[in-house]
Coordinates of C-alpha atoms in Angstrom, one line a residue:
X1 CA -4.5 -18.7 -2.4
X2 CA -2.8 -18.7 -6.0
X3 CA 0.5 -17.2 -6.5
X4 CA -0.5 -13.9 -9.2
X5 CA -1.0 -11.7 -6.1
X6 CA 0.6 -8.4 -6.2
X7 CA 0.1 -6.4 -2.6
X8 CA 1.2 -3.1 -3.2
X9 CA 1.7 -0.6 -0.4
X10 CA 2.3 3.0 -1.3
X11 CA 5.0 5.0 0.9
X12 CA 6.7 8.5 1.0
X13 CA 8.4 10.2 3.0
X14 CA 6.8 13.4 2.4
X15 CA 3.5 13.1 4.2
X16 CA 2.3 17.0 4.4
X17 CA 0.7 16.6 7.8
X18 CA 3.2 14.0 9.7
X19 CA 6.3 14.0 7.6
X20 CA 8.4 10.5 7.4
X21 CA 5.4 9.0 9.2
X22 CA 6.1 5.7 7.7
X23 CA 9.5 5.1 9.4
X24 CA 8.7 6.5 13.1
X25 CA 9.2 4.1 15.6
X26 CA 7.0 1.4 16.8
X27 CA 7.5 -1.8 19.0
X28 CA 11.6 -1.0 18.2
X29 CA 10.7 -1.1 14.7
X30 CA 9.3 0.9 12.7
X31 CA 5.8 1.8 11.4
X32 CA 6.2 0.4 8.0
X33 CA 8.3 -2.8 9.2
X34 CA 5.3 -3.3 11.9
X35 CA 3.0 -3.3 8.9
X36 CA 4.8 -5.8 7.6
X37 CA 5.0 -7.8 10.2
X38 CA 1.4 -7.5 10.8
X39 CA 0.5 -8.9 7.2
X40 CA 2.6 -12.6 8.0
X41 CA 2.8 -14.8 5.3
X42 CA 1.8 -12.5 2.9
X43 CA 5.3 -10.9 3.0
X44 CA 6.1 -12.5 -0.7
X45 CA 3.3 -10.8 -2.5
X46 CA 4.3 -7.2 -1.0
X47 CA 5.7 -4.3 -3.0
X48 CA 6.3 -0.9 -2.0
X49 CA 5.3 1.4 -4.2
X50 CA 8.0 4.4 -3.2
X51 CA 8.5 7.9 -4.5
X52 CA 11.6 8.9 -7.4
X53 CA 11.9 12.7 -5.7
X54 CA 15.0 11.9 -3.6
X55 CA 13.4 11.5 -0.4
X56 CA 13.1 8.0 -0.7
X57 CA 16.2 6.6 0.1
X58 CA 15.8 5.5 4.1
X59 CA 12.3 3.4 2.4
X60 CA 14.4 1.8 0.0
X61 CA 17.1 1.0 2.7
X62 CA 14.6 -0.7 4.8
X63 CA 13.2 -2.7 2.0
X64 CA 16.7 -3.7 1.1
X65 CA 17.2 -4.8 4.5
X66 CA 13.8 -6.6 4.7
X67 CA 14.1 -8.3 1.5
X68 CA 11.3 -6.5 0.1
X69 CA 10.6 -5.7 -3.6
X70 CA 10.2 -1.8 -4.2
X71 CA 9.4 0.4 -6.8
X72 CA 10.1 3.7 -7.5
X73 CA 7.7 6.6 -9.1
X74 CA 5.8 9.5 -9.3
X75 CA 5.2 10.9 -6.2
X76 CA 1.9 13.0 -6.9
X77 CA 0.7 10.4 -9.6
X78 CA 0.2 7.6 -7.4
X79 CA -2.1 6.0 -10.1
X80 CA 1.2 5.8 -12.4
X81 CA 3.0 4.6 -9.8
X82 CA 0.4 1.9 -9.1
X83 CA 0.2 1.0 -12.8
X84 CA 4.3 1.1 -13.2
X85 CA 5.0 -1.2 -10.1
X86 CA 2.8 -3.8 -11.2
X87 CA 3.5 -4.0 -14.8
X88 CA 7.3 -3.6 -13.5
X89 CA 7.2 -7.2 -11.4
X90 CA 5.5 -8.9 -14.4
X91 CA 1.5 -8.4 -13.6
X92 CA -0.8 -9.4 -16.2
X93 CA -4.6 -9.5 -16.8
X94 CA -4.7 -12.7 -14.3
X95 CA -3.1 -10.9 -11.7
X96 CA -4.9 -9.7 -8.7
X97 CA -3.8 -6.6 -7.3
X98 CA -4.2 -5.2 -3.8
X99 CA -3.7 -1.4 -2.5
X100 CA -2.6 -1.0 0.7
X101 CA -1.5 2.3 2.3
X102 CA 1.8 2.5 4.7
X103 CA -0.1 4.5 7.3
X104 CA -1.7 1.2 8.6
X105 CA 0.2 -0.5 11.3
X106 CA -2.8 -2.5 12.4
X107 CA -3.4 -4.3 9.6
X108 CA -5.1 -7.4 9.6
X109 CA -3.6 -10.4 7.4
X110 CA -6.9 -12.4 7.7
X111 CA -8.9 -9.7 6.6
X112 CA -6.4 -9.1 3.8
X113 CA -6.6 -12.4 3.0
X114 CA -10.2 -12.6 2.8
X115 CA -10.2 -9.7 0.2
X116 CA -7.7 -11.8 -2.0
X117 CA -10.0 -15.0 -1.5
X118 CA -13.3 -13.5 -2.7
X119 CA -11.3 -11.7 -5.4
X120 CA -10.0 -14.9 -6.6
X121 CA -13.0 -17.0 -6.2
X122 CA -15.5 -14.9 -7.9
X123 CA -16.3 -12.5 -10.8
X124 CA -15.9 -9.9 -8.7
X125 CA -14.0 -6.8 -10.5
X126 CA -13.1 -5.2 -6.9
X127 CA -13.4 -6.2 -3.5
X128 CA -12.5 -4.4 -0.4
X129 CA -12.6 -3.8 3.4
X130 CA -13.0 -0.3 5.1
X131 CA -14.6 2.2 7.2
X132 CA -17.5 2.4 4.4
X133 CA -18.3 -1.0 5.4
X134 CA -18.1 -0.6 9.2
X135 CA -14.1 -1.5 9.9
X136 CA -12.1 0.4 11.9
X137 CA -10.6 3.4 9.6
X138 CA -6.8 1.9 9.3
X139 CA -7.8 -1.6 8.4
X140 CA -8.6 -0.5 4.5
X141 CA -7.6 -3.5 1.9
X142 CA -9.2 -3.0 -1.9
X143 CA -8.3 -6.0 -4.5
X144 CA -8.9 -5.4 -8.3
X145 CA -7.8 -6.9 -11.6
X146 CA -4.8 -5.6 -13.3
X147 CA -7.0 -4.7 -16.3
X148 CA -8.8 -2.2 -14.3
X149 CA -5.7 -0.7 -13.4
X150 CA -4.2 -0.6 -16.5
X151 CA -7.6 0.8 -18.3
X152 CA -7.8 3.6 -15.4
X153 CA -4.3 4.5 -15.6
X154 CA -4.7 4.7 -19.4
X155 CA -7.9 7.0 -19.2
X156 CA -7.5 9.1 -15.9
X157 CA -6.9 12.8 -16.6
X158 CA -8.5 14.6 -13.4
X159 CA -5.6 14.8 -10.8
X160 CA -7.7 13.3 -8.0
X161 CA -8.4 10.2 -10.1
X162 CA -4.2 9.9 -10.1
X163 CA -3.7 10.8 -6.9
X164 CA -5.7 8.3 -5.3
X165 CA -5.8 5.5 -7.5
X166 CA -9.3 3.7 -7.0
X167 CA -10.9 6.8 -7.3
X168 CA -11.8 7.1 -11.0
X169 CA -11.7 3.4 -11.5
X170 CA -15.8 3.3 -12.4
X171 CA -15.5 6.4 -14.6
X172 CA -14.3 4.0 -17.2
X173 CA -15.5 0.7 -17.3
X174 CA -19.0 -0.7 -15.5
X175 CA -17.3 -2.8 -12.4
X176 CA -19.2 -5.6 -10.1
X177 CA -17.7 -4.8 -6.8
X178 CA -18.2 -6.2 -3.2
X179 CA -17.4 -4.7 0.1
X180 CA -16.8 -7.5 3.1
X181 CA -18.9 -6.2 6.3
X182 CA -17.8 -6.0 9.3
X183 CA -21.3 -6.7 10.8
X184 CA -20.9 -3.8 13.1
X185 CA -20.3 0.0 12.5
X186 CA -16.9 0.3 14.0
X187 CA -15.6 2.9 11.6
X188 CA -15.5 5.4 14.6
X189 CA -12.3 4.0 15.4
X190 CA -9.3 5.4 13.9
X191 CA -6.5 3.4 13.4
X192 CA -4.7 5.2 10.8
X193 CA -1.4 7.2 10.6
X194 CA -2.0 10.8 9.9
X195 CA -1.0 13.1 12.8
X196 CA 0.5 13.1 15.8
X197 CA -2.3 12.2 18.1
X198 CA -3.1 9.4 15.4
X199 CA 0.7 7.9 16.4
X200 CA -0.2 8.5 20.1
X201 CA -3.2 6.3 19.9
X202 CA -1.8 3.3 18.0
X203 CA 1.6 3.1 20.4
X204 CA -1.4 3.0 23.4
X205 CA -3.4 0.2 21.5
X206 CA 0.3 -1.5 20.7
X207 CA 0.7 -1.3 24.4
X208 CA -3.0 -2.3 25.3
X209 CA -2.2 -5.6 23.1
X210 CA 1.2 -6.6 24.9
X211 CA 3.5 -4.7 22.7
X212 CA 3.6 -7.3 19.9
X213 CA 2.2 -7.8 16.8
X214 CA 0.5 -11.2 16.6
X215 CA -2.8 -10.6 17.4
X216 CA -6.3 -11.2 15.7
X217 CA -9.2 -8.6 14.4
X218 CA -11.4 -10.1 17.0
X219 CA -8.8 -9.3 19.9
X220 CA -8.1 -5.9 18.7
X221 CA -11.9 -4.9 18.7
X222 CA -12.3 -6.2 21.8
X223 CA -9.8 -4.4 23.1
X224 CA -10.9 -1.4 21.6
X225 CA -14.4 -1.7 23.2
X226 CA -13.1 -2.5 26.3
X227 CA -10.6 0.9 26.7
X228 CA -12.7 3.7 25.4
X229 CA -10.0 6.0 26.6
X230 CA -8.3 4.8 23.1
X231 CA -11.0 6.3 21.2
X232 CA -10.4 9.4 23.0
X233 CA -6.9 9.9 22.2
X234 CA -7.6 10.9 18.5
X235 CA -11.2 11.0 17.7
X236 CA -10.4 15.1 17.0
X237 CA -8.4 14.0 14.0
X238 CA -10.5 14.7 10.8
X239 CA -9.7 12.5 7.8
X240 CA -8.1 14.1 5.2
X241 CA -10.2 14.7 2.5
X242 CA -10.1 12.8 -1.1

């Protein structure tokens, strides 16, 4: 795997539905710490893109303690926050940027690496893993060229495009995209953290997994299928609309 990779994780304290969710306790750590731990040897490539609204200090202190790079940018203009973070840490047109969100403490390092490998070993402009291709919600990863991020940042005007980073990318350039398939529809499993019921579900999943972070995607899926009660905990939660 080439070194010209940036894994940018957006993280803020001001979530409307579950404030401070990224620092909620999980496995005697925090949600964000567990997510970083799940990414394993990808840690050197991580950049936390947090806010500059005055609420971000606990996230900054966590990054400093874990020796993780961080950048403080706009709270609402997440597109500019990503572009500025990538640029600040030396991204150029040869850099592949991965977008992750900090509400995914069950993220899988091997799936993330598969996005990186496909992006680096092909001519695709964008490669992604997500519920749109059958994966459980909460393992989402999207990789793209820095040049696409730059072009989108320079041209996007609509609020939704600036809030959701990748939403408007295909408006301003033709993109050759590749979605990695789960080979099964597991998109009904909700492993992302938006509401208290999600927090209960994630804690229950980790308890079933033995209260540690070292398990594979296959082991996770097997556990979910064998324990349908895990799905029931937060099946009523509606995904926030983009």
